[in-house]
Coordinates of C-alpha atoms in Angstrom, one line a residue:
K90 CA 0.0 0.0 0.0
N91 CA 2.9 2.4 0.7
G92 CA 4.4 1.8 -2.8
I93 CA 7.6 0.2 -1.5
I94 CA 9.1 -2.9 -3.1
K95 CA 11.9 -4.8 -1.5
K96 CA 14.1 -7.6 -2.6
W97 CA 15.3 -10.0 0.1
Q98 CA 18.3 -12.2 0.2
I99 CA 17.3 -15.5 1.8
Q100 CA 20.0 -17.4 3.7
F101 CA 19.1 -20.5 5.6
Q102 CA 20.1 -20.9 9.3
V103 CA 21.0 -17.2 9.5
P104 CA 18.9 -14.1 10.1
I105 CA 17.2 -12.7 7.0
K106 CA 18.4 -9.2 6.0
T107 CA 17.3 -6.7 3.5
N108 CA 19.6 -6.9 0.5
L109 CA 18.3 -4.3 -1.9
L110 CA 15.6 -1.7 -2.2
L111 CA 14.4 -1.9 -5.7
S112 CA 12.2 1.1 -5.9
N113 CA 10.2 3.5 -3.8
F114 CA 7.2 4.8 -5.7
S115 CA 5.0 7.6 -4.5
N116 CA 3.0 6.5 -1.5
K117 CA -0.2 7.2 -3.5
I118 CA 0.6 4.5 -6.1
R119 CA -0.7 1.0 -5.3
I120 CA 0.9 -2.2 -6.5
N121 CA -1.7 -4.4 -8.1
S122 CA 0.3 -7.5 -9.1
I123 CA 3.8 -8.9 -9.1
A124 CA 5.5 -11.8 -10.9
I125 CA 9.0 -13.2 -11.4
S126 CA 10.3 -15.0 -14.5
A127 CA 11.0 -18.7 -14.5
N128 CA 14.7 -18.2 -14.5
G129 CA 14.4 -15.7 -11.6
K130 CA 16.1 -12.9 -13.5
I131 CA 13.2 -10.5 -14.2
I132 CA 10.5 -9.1 -12.0
A133 CA 7.3 -7.6 -13.3
I134 CA 5.1 -5.2 -11.3
S135 CA 1.8 -3.6 -12.3
L136 CA 0.6 -0.3 -10.6
I137 CA -2.7 1.3 -10.2
N138 CA -1.6 4.0 -12.7
K139 CA -2.1 1.5 -15.6
K140 CA 1.6 0.8 -16.1
V141 CA 3.7 -2.4 -15.9
F142 CA 7.4 -2.2 -15.0
L143 CA 10.1 -4.8 -15.7
W144 CA 13.2 -5.1 -13.6
K145 CA 16.3 -7.2 -13.9
C146 CA 17.0 -8.5 -10.4
T147 CA 20.7 -7.4 -10.7
Q148 CA 19.7 -3.8 -11.3
D149 CA 18.3 -1.0 -9.1
S150 CA 15.9 0.5 -11.6
Y151 CA 13.5 -0.8 -14.3
F152 CA 14.7 -1.4 -17.8
F153 CA 11.3 -1.3 -19.5
Y154 CA 7.7 -0.4 -18.9
F155 CA 4.4 -0.9 -20.6
G156 CA 2.0 2.1 -20.7
V157 CA -0.5 0.9 -23.2
F158 CA -3.3 -0.3 -20.9
N159 CA -6.8 1.2 -20.8
R160 CA -7.6 -0.1 -17.3
C161 CA -5.6 -1.3 -14.4
V162 CA -3.6 -4.6 -14.8
W163 CA -4.7 -6.9 -12.0
A164 CA -2.6 -10.0 -12.9
L165 CA 0.7 -10.9 -14.4
D166 CA 2.6 -14.1 -15.2
F167 CA 5.7 -15.0 -17.1
S168 CA 5.8 -17.8 -19.7
P169 CA 7.8 -20.8 -18.5
I170 CA 9.1 -21.5 -22.0
D171 CA 9.8 -18.2 -23.7
K172 CA 10.3 -14.4 -23.2
T173 CA 6.7 -13.4 -23.0
I174 CA 4.4 -12.2 -20.2
V175 CA 0.6 -12.4 -19.9
S176 CA -1.5 -9.7 -18.4
G177 CA -5.1 -9.6 -17.1
G178 CA -6.8 -6.2 -17.2
G179 CA -9.7 -4.4 -15.8
D180 CA -11.2 -4.1 -19.3
G181 CA -11.4 -7.9 -19.5
S182 CA -8.3 -8.3 -21.6
V183 CA -5.9 -11.2 -21.5
N184 CA -2.9 -10.2 -23.6
V185 CA 0.5 -11.7 -24.3
Y186 CA 3.5 -9.3 -24.7
C187 CA 7.2 -9.8 -25.6
I188 CA 9.3 -8.7 -22.6
S189 CA 12.2 -7.6 -24.9
T190 CA 10.3 -5.2 -27.2
G191 CA 6.9 -4.7 -25.5
H192 CA 5.1 -5.7 -28.6
L193 CA 1.6 -7.2 -28.3
L194 CA 1.8 -10.8 -29.5
K195 CA -1.6 -12.2 -28.7
K196 CA -4.9 -10.5 -27.8
T197 CA -7.9 -12.5 -26.5
E198 CA -11.6 -11.8 -26.7
G199 CA -14.1 -13.4 -24.3
H200 CA -14.1 -11.9 -20.9
F201 CA -16.7 -9.2 -20.3
Y202 CA -15.7 -8.4 -16.8
P203 CA -12.3 -7.5 -15.2
V204 CA -9.7 -10.2 -15.3
I205 CA -8.2 -10.5 -11.8
C206 CA -6.0 -13.6 -12.1
C207 CA -4.2 -15.2 -15.1
K208 CA -1.5 -17.8 -15.3
F209 CA 0.4 -19.8 -17.9
G210 CA 0.1 -23.6 -17.8
F211 CA 3.3 -25.3 -16.7
D212 CA 4.2 -26.2 -20.3
G213 CA 3.3 -22.7 -21.6
L214 CA 0.9 -24.1 -24.1
L215 CA -2.2 -22.7 -22.4
I216 CA -3.3 -19.6 -20.5
F217 CA -5.8 -19.7 -17.6
S218 CA -7.7 -16.6 -16.6
S219 CA -10.4 -15.7 -14.1
S220 CA -12.7 -12.7 -13.9
S221 CA -15.0 -10.9 -11.5
D222 CA -18.1 -12.6 -12.9
G223 CA -17.0 -16.0 -11.6
K224 CA -15.7 -17.5 -14.9
I225 CA -12.4 -19.2 -15.7
K226 CA -11.3 -19.4 -19.3
I227 CA -8.7 -21.5 -20.9
W228 CA -6.8 -20.2 -23.9
R229 CA -4.4 -21.7 -26.4
T230 CA -1.3 -19.7 -26.3
D231 CA -0.4 -20.1 -30.0
T232 CA -3.9 -19.0 -31.3
A233 CA -5.4 -17.0 -28.4
I234 CA -8.6 -19.1 -28.9
C235 CA -10.7 -20.0 -25.9
V236 CA -10.9 -23.8 -25.6
N237 CA -13.0 -24.0 -22.4
T238 CA -15.0 -21.9 -20.0
L239 CA -15.6 -23.0 -16.4
S240 CA -18.6 -21.5 -14.7
N241 CA -18.6 -23.0 -11.2
H242 CA -18.6 -19.7 -9.3
Y243 CA -20.9 -16.7 -9.1
D244 CA -18.5 -14.2 -7.7
S245 CA -15.0 -12.8 -8.3
I246 CA -12.3 -15.5 -8.5
W247 CA -9.3 -13.8 -7.0
N248 CA -7.0 -16.8 -7.2
F249 CA -6.7 -20.3 -8.6
D250 CA -4.0 -22.9 -9.3
V251 CA -3.4 -25.7 -11.8
S252 CA -1.6 -29.0 -11.3
K253 CA 1.6 -29.6 -13.3
N254 CA -0.1 -32.0 -15.7
S255 CA -3.0 -29.5 -16.0
T256 CA -5.7 -32.1 -15.2
M257 CA -6.7 -30.6 -11.8
L258 CA -7.7 -27.0 -11.0
I259 CA -8.6 -25.4 -7.7
S260 CA -10.2 -22.0 -7.4
G261 CA -11.6 -19.8 -4.7
C262 CA -13.9 -16.9 -5.0
L263 CA -15.2 -13.9 -3.0
E264 CA -18.3 -15.8 -1.8
G265 CA -16.0 -18.2 0.2
K266 CA -16.5 -21.1 -2.2
I267 CA -13.6 -23.4 -3.1
V268 CA -14.0 -25.6 -6.2
I269 CA -11.7 -28.5 -7.1
L270 CA -12.0 -29.7 -10.7
K271 CA -10.4 -32.8 -12.2
D272 CA -10.3 -33.7 -15.9
F273 CA -12.1 -30.4 -16.7
G274 CA -13.0 -31.0 -20.4
L275 CA -9.6 -31.6 -21.9
E276 CA -6.4 -33.5 -21.0
I277 CA -4.7 -30.2 -21.4
S278 CA -1.0 -29.9 -20.7
I279 CA 0.2 -32.9 -22.8
F280 CA -2.7 -32.6 -25.1
K281 CA -1.1 -30.5 -27.8
K282 CA 2.1 -32.6 -27.9
K283 CA 0.2 -35.8 -28.1
N284 CA -1.9 -34.5 -31.0
L285 CA 1.1 -33.2 -32.8
N286 CA 2.8 -36.6 -32.6
S287 CA -0.4 -38.3 -33.7
F288 CA -0.7 -35.9 -36.7
V289 CA 2.9 -36.7 -37.8
V290 CA 2.2 -40.5 -37.5
L291 CA -1.0 -40.1 -39.6
Q292 CA 0.9 -38.1 -42.2
K293 CA 3.4 -40.9 -42.6
F294 CA 0.6 -43.6 -42.6
F295 CA -1.7 -42.1 -45.2
Q296 CA 0.3 -42.1 -48.4
K297 CA -1.3 -41.0 -51.7
D298 CA -2.2 -44.6 -52.7
S299 CA -4.0 -45.3 -49.4
L300 CA -6.0 -42.1 -48.8
Y301 CA -9.3 -43.8 -49.9
K302 CA -9.0 -46.2 -47.0
I303 CA -9.6 -43.4 -44.4
S304 CA -12.7 -44.6 -42.5
L305 CA -15.4 -42.7 -40.6
K306 CA -14.0 -44.2 -37.4
M307 CA -10.7 -42.5 -37.9
I308 CA -12.3 -39.1 -38.5
Q309 CA -14.3 -39.6 -35.4
K310 CA -11.1 -40.3 -33.5
L311 CA -9.7 -37.0 -34.7
I312 CA -12.8 -35.2 -33.6
S313 CA -12.7 -36.8 -30.2
M314 CA -9.3 -35.1 -29.6
Y315 CA -11.2 -31.8 -29.1
D316 CA -8.7 -29.9 -31.1
P317 CA -10.2 -28.1 -34.1
V318 CA -6.9 -26.8 -35.3
L319 CA -5.4 -30.3 -35.5
L320 CA -8.5 -31.6 -37.4
Y321 CA -8.3 -28.7 -39.8
D322 CA -4.6 -29.2 -40.4
F323 CA -5.2 -32.9 -41.1
L324 CA -8.1 -32.3 -43.5
I325 CA -6.0 -29.8 -45.4
F326 CA -3.3 -32.4 -45.6
I327 CA -5.8 -34.9 -47.0
Y328 CA -7.1 -32.3 -49.5
D329 CA -3.6 -31.4 -50.7
N330 CA -2.6 -35.0 -51.2

C-alpha cells in the first residue's frame, strides 16, 4: 500500500536481512500485481496507474515499462518457456507481450468483466484466466482461442492454481466457495504434444495410394481429440494430397 518494493536475500540458518531496495514509488501509487520470471532474473510489477514495469534482479531500476493499458492490470505471469508475459486487465483483456520489445503478440476476446488472475500452464501451451463474474477461461497460447470456459462460481475469482499435468484445477472466490475440478474438459498440458505426434504419424501412414482407406471411425477419432486446429490441419493435408 505504501508503494515500496523490497528484494530480500534469503539465507538459511542465519537471520534474513534486506539486500536491496528496488524502488520507492509515490505513497499514493498502489501495487496491483507482481511476478517473477521462470529463471528468476526478471520481475514484473503492475501499478494502479495502468503501467507495468520490468526489472532485472541485478539492477536497481527498471529497464522497460508498458504504458498501453486502458484499465488497471490486476494479474501478471511469465511464460515458463519463452520471453513473454501475460496480463489480465480491468477491461477484460488477456494479452501476451514480448518482454524484450513490449510488442503485443496475442490478444484474446471473451471476458466481459475485469480479469483478476491469469496464469500460464506449466508447459506454456495454455493460459488460464479468471474474472470478476466467476468464470475461468482456458486459452491456447499459440492461437489465443478459448478452448474451455468453467462456470462454477458466481462471484469474483481472485485466485486459482493448476496442477503440473493440467488435469486438476482449484479455485476460490469472493463468496467463500472453493472448487476443485479434475479432468475439466480436456487433457490439457500434454494434449497439444500428443496431438502433434499423432498428426505426424497419420501423415506418414496415409500415403497417396491409401488415402481412400480413411474410415469414418478414424475421422471420429480425430474429432474426439477436441482440437479443431489439428482436425483442420489434417483435413488440409488430405485435400492437398
